[in-house]
Amino acid sequence: MLDVLLGSLGELISPSSAAYALAAIGLGIHFGYSGLLNFGQAGFMAIGAYGFAVFTSLVDPTATWGWPPLLSLLAATLVGVAASVVFALILGIPTLRLRGDYLAIVTIAAAEIVRYVARTQDLTDVTGGSQGIRGNQFKGDIQAVNDGFLDLPTGTWYTVVSWALVVVAIVVVWGIMRSPWGRVVKGIREDEDAVRSLGKNVYAYKMQALVLGGVMGAVAGILLVFPRSVQADGFATILTFNVWTALLLGGAATVLGPVLGGVLFWFLLSFVRGVIGELHTLGVFGSTTATQAGQLAFVFVGLALIALVVFRPQGVMGNKKELSFNV
Amino acid sequence: MSSPTKTHPLVQGEVGPGCAKVDPIVVADAVKRQFGGLTAVDVAHLEIPRGAITALIGPNGAGKTTFFNLLTGFDKPNEGTWSFEGSSLAGVPAYKVARRGMVRTFQLTKSLGRLTVLQNMLLGATGQRGERFGSAFWSFLWRKQENENTVRADDLLARFKLDAKREDFAASLSGGQRKLLEMARALMSKPTLVMLDEPMAGVNPALTQSLLDHVLGLKADGMSVLFVEHDMHMVRHISDWVIVMAEGKVVAEGPPESIMQDQAVVDAYLGAHHDTDLGTLTNQQVRQIEQEAAQELDEVQATREEDKA
Ligand SMILES: Nc1ncnc2c1ncn2[C@@H]1O[C@H](COP(=O)(O)OP(=O)(O)OP(=O)(O)O)[C@@H](O)[C@H]1O
Ligand SMILES: [Mg+2]
């Protein structure tokens, strides 16, 4: 049992934990600050991960043109980010002029479309189809950067890179949300017609917020696949809801809330999974398979979420005062 | 029935519905808005005078708010054109209308609840460098301008007696205070035409006078004002010009003194007793009210006794 706890504590700062945190920060920009209902954060993450991995595995500038690995790494990241910007524009242009719920519907559907396209058989040459893209096809550059530089163990190196990016995101959110720009998007969250009547181009601000949060989602997607391979089914709707849980757990309209939420969520999920695994080997679940028992973890996550909404609806970091109004 | 004066310094030619103004700031032509079968607004021609306080009155559902929405780009008409300071505004989005200096408030107040009162005010300022995405992160680019805007916001808040609420969330304000905040916020943009939709609704009598002074002050500062109001006291005391709408059409316009006497307006809107100022009841009226009350009381008691029996 102690092993499980220690293992889960190790997950606190794992790259996956950082990926959840970063995705939740992006979603916090959407929902917490701007009031945009993005139910397709997994789509942004998939776009980022596939953009990165497909570019690296197909183009591979290091091998093809002899680029330094760092440059190839940045280029691949840029491809993932650029793809997510295009994705945000495609989603935003038709919906951001309409009422908020339209974005919700479109994002949830678009994320699923991305996943199905990525796993379609016809694209196996590009995306690997349902097999996905194996780690050694896209991890060459990031490992090469480590080799000549810090020479850390691979896991530690991923952790350092991931958390450095989370810190950058935190600083960006903190800097931008205290600015007049942040004030405008918060105003849009409250009442977009009021903001319009004050001469602000609400549509453009919503688009900027959607792109910014989406880009963070894309980078989070890249972080998520570093310790594993790229698998289309890793970006299913459940991922979006996990990120939402992390966001609400931490506190939506706060700078550090999503980080805390992401870390806590990943820790709890790993811990509950570990405990269930232990119990399974002890035969507590009878004849159910280990995978089926593992699914129970999400039952507990759901229960935790209900408890959260009942006892601390503003999230761990949120301001209770903000909830006590009937706005 | 007294016939309205035939000429007026604001008017070019003869006074009447749709008359031409000497110096119009807004000119609307054939503006029509239908909701299904209902024609909410059907204005053939209307000019709003510059540098004056114009009241837009009319019964509930006359189309005043809809007309506001159309002029400010919050709603699209089925047909029609209108211009502001000589340039056409038809089809111009709401935020651009506001940037041109035509700023409105809403009948149903839109305060931004989870922003503080001060943040609400600062949002009203125009041309902010820090509102551009590219410069938002670098506070040295906008800090100075932000400080200047804060000084102006504090000044306005003090004038509207909201300075004590500066750091509170706007959601914690009372309904009347929200009206005041919305008006103060609109002024942050230094507009040329201020359009107020029922500014007095929910504002207590003690503040009424100072609100009237604020509106008069806007005119003194060179702004034009167009306001919708059901409070005839306000209309009579501060407006230079009154436009009457009924069933979407402009049915009368003129200076307040004569419009209150206009038979069409009295019939359509004011009712026969609109001259009675409730603040100063005569002794005779007081006696009459007391008598009626006593009579009703008797009746109530009588029915109660019947019920018992
Ligand atoms: N969005 C809408 N959809 C359908 N009908 C509408 C809509 N908005 C307004 N109307 C109708 O248009 C007419 C004019 O409404 P409007 O709000 O302009 O009246 P108003 O003059 O502002 O009244 P009040 O003094 O009560 O505020 C009303 O009959 C109303 O029912
Ligand atoms: Mg109205």
XYZ file of C-alpha atoms and ligand atoms in Angstrom:
668
model
C 0.000 0.000 0.000
C 2.830 2.344 0.871
C 4.371 1.528 -2.474
C 1.207 2.683 -4.166
C 1.214 5.948 -2.246
C 4.887 6.572 -2.966
C 4.381 5.717 -6.613
C 1.471 8.135 -6.823
C 3.460 10.830 -5.035
C 6.088 10.367 -7.709
C 3.340 11.089 -10.241
C 2.809 14.516 -8.641
C 5.595 16.010 -10.711
C 5.512 13.612 -13.647
C 5.313 14.990 -17.199
C 1.738 13.710 -17.416
C 0.840 15.731 -14.374
C 2.416 18.772 -16.026
C 0.462 18.040 -19.191
C -2.811 18.004 -17.266
C -1.820 21.215 -15.513
C -0.982 22.955 -18.782
C -4.140 21.767 -20.510
C -6.131 22.997 -17.518
C -4.382 26.380 -17.632
C -5.449 26.692 -21.264
C -8.982 25.673 -20.433
C -8.898 28.183 -17.584
C -8.235 30.926 -20.123
C -11.237 29.711 -22.090
C -13.747 29.050 -19.388
C -12.451 30.643 -16.222
C -11.476 34.010 -17.645
C -13.320 34.398 -20.943
C -16.419 32.293 -20.334
C -15.856 30.197 -23.470
C -17.300 26.708 -23.235
C -14.620 24.563 -24.829
C -15.523 20.904 -24.529
C -12.873 19.845 -26.983
C -9.604 20.484 -25.178
C -8.636 16.885 -26.004
C -8.935 17.878 -29.669
C -6.445 20.700 -29.193
C -4.135 18.311 -27.364
C -4.431 15.721 -30.133
C -3.725 18.341 -32.791
C -0.610 19.433 -30.926
C 0.646 15.916 -30.341
C -0.011 14.742 -33.888
C 1.393 17.929 -35.408
C 4.585 17.397 -33.469
C 4.898 13.662 -34.000
C 3.840 13.561 -37.649
C 6.231 16.365 -38.538
C 9.107 14.679 -36.739
C 8.462 11.208 -38.075
C 7.783 12.227 -41.683
C 10.001 15.250 -42.238
C 12.659 14.640 -39.594
C 14.794 17.701 -40.426
C 17.656 16.470 -38.260
C 18.161 13.411 -40.419
C 17.015 14.871 -43.730
C 18.688 18.250 -43.749
C 21.093 17.945 -40.841
C 19.365 20.550 -38.654
C 20.531 20.778 -35.055
C 18.124 18.743 -32.880
C 17.029 21.819 -30.911
C 15.934 23.561 -34.104
C 14.048 20.471 -35.271
C 12.419 20.222 -31.860
C 11.285 23.837 -31.991
C 10.099 23.454 -35.568
C 8.045 20.382 -34.674
C 6.533 22.181 -31.691
C 5.752 25.125 -33.922
C 3.961 22.828 -36.351
C 1.809 21.476 -33.526
C 1.086 24.977 -32.269
C 0.315 26.342 -35.734
C -2.045 23.444 -36.377
C -3.874 24.226 -33.141
C -4.184 27.883 -34.137
C -5.789 26.823 -37.403
C -8.034 24.438 -35.465
C -9.080 27.273 -33.119
C -9.864 29.531 -36.080
C -11.933 26.845 -37.770
C -13.909 26.316 -34.588
C -14.161 29.972 -33.662
C -15.031 31.705 -36.919
C -18.513 30.227 -37.259
C -19.395 29.964 -33.568
C -17.967 32.879 -31.633
C -20.566 35.272 -33.017
C -23.297 32.994 -31.733
C -24.418 32.148 -28.237
C -21.964 30.311 -25.994
C -23.507 26.867 -26.282
C -22.684 26.644 -29.981
C -18.973 26.615 -29.257
C -19.548 23.819 -26.754
C -21.333 21.649 -29.302
C -18.854 22.332 -32.076
C -15.757 21.726 -29.966
C -17.010 18.442 -28.547
C -17.785 17.204 -32.049
C -14.590 18.542 -33.596
C -12.415 16.826 -31.017
C -14.034 13.512 -31.857
C -13.591 14.168 -35.586
C -9.897 14.775 -35.012
C -9.598 11.499 -33.165
C -11.433 9.523 -35.838
C -9.432 11.103 -38.625
C -6.191 10.315 -36.803
C -7.071 6.659 -36.412
C -8.563 6.099 -39.847
C -6.959 3.295 -41.823
C -6.405 5.458 -44.911
C -4.013 7.723 -43.036
C -1.854 4.957 -41.617
C 1.171 6.260 -43.523
C 0.845 9.628 -41.800
C -0.729 9.115 -38.388
C -0.118 5.429 -37.932
C -3.856 4.772 -37.944
C -5.110 2.903 -34.930
C -1.538 1.826 -34.146
C -0.485 5.413 -33.588
C 3.058 6.720 -33.785
C 5.736 4.863 -31.848
C 7.889 6.793 -29.406
C 11.186 6.258 -31.224
C 9.713 7.911 -34.309
C 9.410 11.324 -32.668
C 11.569 11.368 -29.545
C 14.959 11.497 -31.225
C 15.297 15.254 -31.142
C 14.297 15.884 -27.576
C 16.674 13.183 -26.380
C 19.475 14.509 -28.550
C 19.005 17.960 -27.004
C 19.405 16.452 -23.544
C 22.472 14.441 -24.500
C 24.863 17.239 -25.221
C 23.306 19.592 -22.640
C 22.283 18.353 -19.177
C 22.657 14.597 -19.656
C 19.767 13.888 -17.308
C 18.008 10.533 -17.085
C 15.260 10.549 -19.713
C 12.386 10.703 -17.201
C 13.932 13.580 -15.307
C 14.662 15.430 -18.519
C 11.010 15.208 -19.597
C 9.953 16.398 -16.181
C 12.235 19.422 -16.340
C 11.077 20.401 -19.825
C 7.402 19.892 -18.951
C 7.443 21.940 -15.784
C 9.501 24.677 -17.378
C 6.722 25.035 -19.934
C 4.084 25.078 -17.200
C 5.963 27.864 -15.456
C 6.070 29.840 -18.698
C 2.312 29.382 -19.069
C 1.722 30.508 -15.488
C 3.746 33.657 -16.045
C 1.907 34.384 -19.295
C -1.510 33.965 -17.676
C -0.548 36.023 -14.678
C 0.867 38.798 -16.855
C -1.953 38.943 -19.323
C -4.863 38.609 -16.928
C -3.842 41.577 -14.796
C -3.697 43.729 -17.945
C -6.494 45.697 -19.592
C -6.729 42.822 -22.102
C -7.542 40.473 -19.241
C -10.130 42.928 -18.005
C -11.869 42.903 -21.372
C -12.096 39.113 -21.572
C -13.356 38.931 -17.994
C -15.936 41.530 -18.946
C -16.959 39.364 -21.898
C -17.393 36.450 -19.519
C -19.808 38.565 -17.473
C -21.832 40.176 -20.257
C -20.594 40.478 -23.789
C -23.190 43.029 -24.878
C -22.057 45.411 -22.168
C -18.473 45.094 -23.381
C -19.616 45.599 -26.956
C -21.420 48.770 -25.958
C -18.113 50.088 -24.650
C -16.494 49.813 -28.063
C -14.604 46.531 -27.741
C -14.483 44.038 -30.587
C -15.821 41.119 -28.581
C -15.433 38.640 -31.425
C -11.730 39.368 -31.797
C -11.105 39.049 -28.067
C -12.934 35.744 -27.882
C -10.886 34.491 -30.806
C -7.639 35.563 -29.171
C -8.619 33.813 -25.958
C -9.651 30.674 -27.831
C -6.344 30.580 -29.696
C -4.230 31.256 -26.616
C -5.896 28.561 -24.519
C -5.880 26.184 -27.477
C -2.162 26.653 -28.035
C -1.549 25.768 -24.401
C -3.704 22.699 -24.927
C -1.618 21.745 -27.957
C 1.646 22.041 -26.041
C 0.065 20.010 -23.245
C -0.737 17.348 -25.828
C 2.917 17.212 -26.832
C 3.961 16.842 -23.193
C 1.411 14.106 -22.706
C 2.902 11.904 -25.418
C 6.588 12.255 -24.469
C 6.569 9.435 -21.920
C 4.465 7.203 -24.210
C 3.499 6.871 -27.861
C 0.903 8.841 -29.789
C -2.411 6.990 -29.638
C -5.604 8.425 -31.065
C -7.684 6.883 -28.311
C -5.608 8.651 -25.704
C -7.382 11.821 -26.839
C -10.949 10.673 -26.340
C -13.657 12.829 -24.762
C -12.770 11.431 -21.364
C -9.523 13.401 -21.539
C -11.461 16.631 -22.011
C -13.580 15.847 -18.983
C -10.520 14.985 -16.939
C -9.051 18.366 -17.772
C -12.346 20.018 -16.822
C -12.279 18.150 -13.539
C -8.744 19.331 -12.915
C -9.729 22.914 -13.693
C -12.777 22.936 -11.437
C -10.858 21.107 -8.738
C -8.255 23.854 -8.641
C -10.451 26.898 -9.250
C -11.352 28.162 -12.699
C -10.520 31.864 -12.722
C -7.248 31.664 -10.820
C -3.673 31.587 -12.024
C -2.428 28.661 -9.937
C -5.720 26.805 -9.521
C -5.500 24.811 -12.762
C -1.927 23.770 -11.936
C -2.888 22.562 -8.517
C -5.974 20.919 -9.960
C -4.018 19.161 -12.687
C -1.453 17.845 -10.236
C -4.042 16.762 -7.673
C -6.187 15.126 -10.307
C -3.362 13.111 -11.780
C -2.159 12.121 -8.321
C -5.620 11.004 -7.212
C -6.215 9.080 -10.411
C -2.867 7.273 -10.122
C -3.413 6.589 -6.458
C -6.915 5.180 -6.845
C -5.770 3.096 -9.796
C -2.856 1.781 -7.765
C -5.065 0.886 -4.825
C -7.565 -0.838 -7.071
C -4.749 -2.762 -8.728
C -3.491 -3.920 -5.321
C -6.973 -4.933 -4.261
C -7.442 -6.763 -7.525
C -4.364 -8.900 -7.009
C -5.755 -9.723 -3.570
C -8.875 -11.019 -5.324
C -11.285 -8.452 -3.871
C -13.048 -7.950 -7.192
C -13.665 -11.645 -7.795
C -13.608 -12.606 -11.438
C -13.491 -9.091 -12.971
C -10.419 -8.476 -15.107
C -7.756 -6.006 -14.042
C -8.747 -3.568 -16.815
C -12.368 -3.604 -15.762
C -11.419 -3.039 -12.158
C -9.195 -0.178 -13.285
C -12.239 1.522 -14.748
C -13.545 1.824 -11.209
C -10.997 4.581 -10.678
C -13.222 6.881 -12.673
C -16.134 6.083 -10.392
C -14.107 7.421 -7.517
C -13.032 10.431 -9.516
C -16.698 11.105 -10.201
C -17.553 10.801 -6.523
C -14.699 13.149 -5.667
C -16.032 15.642 -8.177
C -19.494 15.502 -6.644
C -18.013 16.044 -3.206
C -16.060 18.988 -4.571
C -19.123 20.644 -6.043
C -21.004 20.178 -2.781
C -18.321 21.263 -0.334
C -16.078 23.613 -2.255
C -17.780 24.711 -5.471
C -15.251 27.449 -6.164
C -12.364 24.958 -6.283
C -9.387 24.699 -3.983
C -7.933 28.080 -4.940
C -11.145 29.856 -5.900
C -12.655 32.855 -4.170
C -15.845 31.938 -2.356
C -17.001 35.546 -2.577
C -17.298 35.324 -6.338
C -19.817 32.531 -6.078
C -22.138 34.162 -3.598
C -23.742 36.397 -6.191
C -26.690 35.681 -8.350
C -25.338 37.254 -11.466
C -56.614 72.309 -26.524
C -53.580 74.488 -27.138
C -51.946 74.120 -30.505
C -48.163 73.566 -30.323
C -45.803 76.388 -31.245
C -45.105 76.299 -34.924
C -41.408 77.174 -34.780
C -38.555 76.392 -32.398
C -34.855 77.336 -32.288
C -33.803 73.670 -32.661
C -36.043 73.159 -35.650
C -35.687 74.131 -39.257
C -39.087 75.016 -40.573
C -42.239 73.888 -38.877
C -42.473 71.757 -35.748
C -44.097 68.372 -36.193
C -43.386 64.638 -36.212
C -40.248 64.032 -38.270
C -39.363 67.709 -38.579
C -35.896 68.735 -39.752
C -33.443 70.063 -37.151
C -31.066 72.964 -37.564
C -28.126 70.805 -36.531
C -29.040 67.111 -36.351
C -26.584 64.613 -34.851
C -28.614 61.545 -35.822
C -30.825 61.251 -38.880
C -32.942 58.135 -39.391
C -34.870 57.291 -42.548
C -37.518 54.620 -43.068
C -36.197 52.418 -40.272
C -38.386 49.379 -39.851
C -38.045 46.370 -37.579
C -40.507 43.512 -37.500
C -40.701 40.605 -35.090
C -42.775 38.053 -36.962
C -46.035 39.813 -37.679
C -45.404 42.588 -35.168
C -43.929 45.859 -36.404
C -41.948 47.050 -33.392
C -40.361 50.071 -35.069
C -41.521 51.941 -38.149
C -39.890 55.361 -38.161
C -40.351 57.290 -41.416
C -37.990 60.136 -40.654
C -36.441 61.348 -37.431
C -33.704 63.790 -36.534
C -32.082 64.104 -33.125
C -30.752 67.592 -32.388
C -27.103 68.116 -31.463
C -26.088 69.658 -28.164
C -29.541 69.171 -26.686
C -31.229 66.774 -24.292
C -33.869 64.821 -26.147
C -36.417 62.620 -24.418
C -37.965 59.621 -26.138
C -41.245 58.714 -24.499
C -44.112 56.403 -25.227
C -46.174 53.615 -23.707
C -44.736 50.181 -22.873
C -43.982 48.273 -26.026
C -43.883 51.405 -28.183
C -40.538 50.323 -29.640
C -38.227 52.730 -27.830
C -35.710 50.130 -26.716
C -35.868 48.394 -30.075
C -35.148 51.721 -31.761
C -32.165 52.201 -29.441
C -30.923 48.728 -30.329
C -31.215 49.477 -34.037
C -29.415 52.814 -33.858
C -26.537 51.358 -31.838
C -26.053 48.235 -33.944
C -27.342 45.748 -31.366
C -30.168 44.771 -33.681
C -30.593 44.796 -37.446
C -33.599 46.458 -39.079
C -35.582 44.912 -41.907
C -34.966 48.094 -43.837
C -33.840 51.665 -43.379
C -30.791 53.879 -43.115
C -29.477 56.174 -40.436
C -26.468 58.333 -39.951
C -24.515 59.722 -37.045
C -22.639 62.993 -37.472
C -23.156 62.770 -41.188
C -21.785 59.273 -41.817
C -23.974 56.248 -42.299
C -24.253 53.758 -39.467
C -26.454 51.185 -41.193
C -24.858 47.761 -40.849
C -22.035 49.024 -38.646
C -21.360 46.613 -35.743
C -22.175 47.758 -32.224
C -18.609 48.153 -31.038
C -17.746 50.431 -33.946
C -20.822 52.533 -33.264
C -19.586 52.996 -29.708
C -16.110 53.913 -30.922
C -17.553 56.646 -33.102
C -18.860 58.313 -29.968
C -22.421 57.035 -29.731
C -22.577 55.237 -26.415
C -25.617 53.681 -24.783
C -26.822 52.178 -21.551
C -29.340 49.364 -21.217
C -32.823 49.263 -19.780
C -31.929 46.028 -18.014
C -28.690 47.070 -16.421
C -25.567 45.297 -17.570
C -23.036 45.665 -14.821
C -20.175 43.207 -14.969
C -20.769 41.378 -11.711
C -17.454 39.688 -11.009
C -15.436 42.750 -11.890
C -14.945 45.466 -9.314
C -16.633 48.822 -9.697
C -13.316 50.368 -10.668
C -12.635 47.671 -13.262
C -16.082 48.294 -14.699
C -15.182 51.940 -15.065
C -11.766 51.308 -16.597
C -13.344 49.053 -19.174
C -15.154 52.105 -20.487
C -11.987 53.959 -21.454
C -11.153 53.945 -25.163
C -7.913 53.514 -27.068
C -6.207 51.514 -24.337
C -2.817 50.184 -25.368
C -3.019 47.416 -22.781
C -6.133 46.022 -24.428
C -4.126 44.931 -27.440
C -3.076 41.312 -27.202
C 0.489 42.028 -28.242
C 1.177 44.631 -25.584
C -0.964 43.268 -22.746
C 1.849 41.297 -21.141
C 4.278 44.207 -20.991
C 2.879 46.436 -18.295
C 5.398 49.221 -18.907
C 3.636 49.810 -22.215
C 0.298 50.619 -20.610
C 0.900 51.431 -16.950
C 0.975 55.191 -17.444
C -2.208 55.274 -19.487
C -3.878 52.986 -16.954
C -3.018 55.397 -14.154
C -4.459 58.317 -16.094
C -7.652 56.386 -16.736
C -7.858 55.456 -13.060
C -7.725 59.109 -12.068
C -10.575 59.876 -14.431
C -12.557 56.866 -13.234
C -12.158 57.903 -9.612
C -13.298 61.381 -10.475
C -16.455 60.062 -12.144
C -17.102 57.598 -9.328
C -16.950 60.420 -6.826
C -19.407 62.430 -8.874
C -21.813 59.502 -8.953
C -21.307 58.814 -5.236
C -19.871 55.380 -5.906
C -16.353 56.069 -4.676
C -16.896 54.139 -1.453
C -17.743 51.065 -3.540
C -14.627 51.309 -5.704
C -13.126 47.955 -4.751
C -16.390 46.010 -4.395
C -17.642 43.556 -6.979
C -20.285 45.216 -9.112
C -22.580 42.290 -8.304
C -22.780 43.567 -4.747
C -24.310 46.894 -5.832
C -28.001 47.653 -5.506
C -30.133 48.000 -8.604
C -30.040 51.791 -8.521
C -26.293 51.857 -7.938
C -25.852 49.628 -10.971
C -27.775 52.160 -13.066
C -25.414 54.856 -11.848
C -22.359 52.698 -12.524
C -23.519 51.927 -16.015
C -23.994 55.595 -16.779
C -20.655 56.565 -15.271
C -18.967 53.762 -17.225
C -20.470 54.986 -20.476
C -19.027 58.436 -19.790
C -15.508 57.033 -19.477
C -15.347 56.888 -23.264
C -15.960 60.645 -23.656
C -18.897 60.127 -26.028
C -20.510 62.752 -28.236
C -23.991 61.246 -27.967
C -25.105 59.519 -24.796
C -28.134 57.279 -25.100
C -29.729 56.333 -21.788
C -32.487 53.744 -21.611
C -34.559 54.583 -18.526
C -31.769 56.036 -16.394
C -34.124 56.863 -13.514
C -35.726 53.462 -13.092
C -34.931 52.291 -9.583
C -32.961 55.354 -8.553
C -34.184 56.771 -5.246
C -35.627 60.299 -5.016
C -32.631 61.651 -3.111
C -30.369 60.714 -6.010
C -32.870 61.757 -8.649
C -31.933 65.407 -8.373
C -28.228 64.733 -8.634
C -28.827 62.422 -11.583
C -30.758 65.189 -13.309
C -27.820 67.469 -12.637
C -25.457 64.904 -14.136
C -27.476 64.761 -17.320
C -27.618 68.528 -17.500
C -23.874 68.509 -16.895
C -23.379 66.295 -19.940
C -25.036 68.926 -22.067
C -22.907 71.620 -20.462
C -19.841 69.568 -21.397
C -20.949 69.638 -25.028
C -22.507 66.199 -25.303
C -25.853 65.410 -26.840
C -28.209 63.231 -24.845
C -31.038 60.978 -25.953
C -32.907 59.235 -23.169
C -35.922 56.992 -22.792
C -37.881 57.688 -19.646
C -41.266 57.068 -18.121
C -40.652 59.575 -15.322
C -42.426 62.699 -16.564
C -40.772 64.777 -13.874
C -37.400 64.124 -15.459
C -38.727 64.630 -18.963
C -40.302 67.956 -18.063
C -37.381 69.320 -16.092
C -34.353 68.585 -18.179
C -35.279 67.852 -21.761
C -35.071 70.431 -24.514
C -36.963 68.279 -26.915
C -39.434 65.423 -26.604
C -40.170 62.705 -29.149
C -43.243 60.555 -28.627
C -43.435 57.026 -30.000
C -46.475 54.796 -30.092
C -46.747 51.433 -31.795
C -43.388 51.903 -33.442
C -44.124 55.266 -35.036
C -43.136 58.780 -34.078
C -46.510 60.326 -33.323
C -45.426 63.706 -32.014
C -42.414 65.781 -31.183
C -41.829 69.186 -29.747
C -40.552 71.097 -26.748
C -41.675 69.601 -23.405
C -44.084 72.424 -22.486
C -46.203 72.016 -25.563
C -45.873 68.247 -25.967
C -47.435 67.691 -22.550
C -50.490 69.571 -23.785
C -50.719 67.771 -27.114
C -54.027 65.946 -27.199
C -52.624 62.997 -29.179
C -49.897 62.495 -26.586
C -52.286 62.780 -23.671
C -54.553 60.209 -25.272
C -51.809 57.832 -26.285
C -49.688 57.944 -23.231
C -50.023 60.407 -20.427
C -53.638 60.042 -19.393
C -55.820 62.861 -18.093
C -54.137 63.311 -14.709
C -50.556 63.607 -15.848
C -50.377 67.167 -14.536
C -51.073 66.130 -10.959
C -47.805 66.230 -9.129
C -48.027 63.562 -6.469
C -45.528 65.398 -4.329
C -47.939 68.248 -3.603
C -51.403 66.960 -2.896
C -53.954 69.613 -2.098
C -55.900 69.372 1.142
C -58.964 68.540 -0.841
C -57.248 65.565 -2.493
C -55.975 64.352 0.853
C -59.482 64.461 2.272
C -60.832 62.618 -0.752
C -58.214 59.868 -0.430
C -58.958 59.472 3.272
C -62.665 59.219 2.573
C -62.122 56.570 -0.078
C -59.856 54.605 2.228
C -62.379 54.688 5.049
C -65.083 53.550 2.672
C -62.985 50.598 1.482
C -62.217 49.631 5.050
C -65.921 49.559 5.829
C -66.536 47.340 2.848
C -63.783 44.936 3.860
C -65.170 44.687 7.370
C -68.665 44.117 6.020
C -67.539 41.218 3.836
C -65.610 39.701 6.723
C -68.679 39.750 8.920
C -70.640 38.158 6.107
C -68.014 35.415 5.868
C -68.278 34.749 9.574
C -72.057 34.520 9.465
N -36.523 40.189 -29.407
C -37.828 40.396 -29.591
N -38.582 39.419 -30.124
C -39.903 39.605 -30.332
N -40.555 40.739 -30.035
C -39.860 41.742 -29.504
C -38.464 41.626 -29.238
N -38.021 42.775 -28.694
C -39.095 43.572 -28.617
N -40.191 42.972 -29.092
C -41.523 43.568 -29.191
O -41.390 44.827 -29.799
C -42.210 45.774 -29.183
C -41.396 46.950 -28.742
O -40.591 46.591 -27.644
P -39.596 47.602 -26.941
O -38.789 46.842 -25.965
O -38.863 48.354 -27.971
O -40.590 48.574 -26.178
P -40.279 49.846 -25.274
O -40.862 51.006 -25.951
O -38.842 49.914 -24.938
O -41.139 49.507 -23.978
P -40.826 49.773 -22.431
O -41.216 51.157 -22.153
O -41.727 48.804 -21.734
O -39.397 49.486 -22.202
C -42.919 45.054 -28.041
O -44.225 44.730 -28.471
C -42.116 43.816 -27.831
O -42.930 42.759 -27.429
Mg -37.742 49.771 -23.235
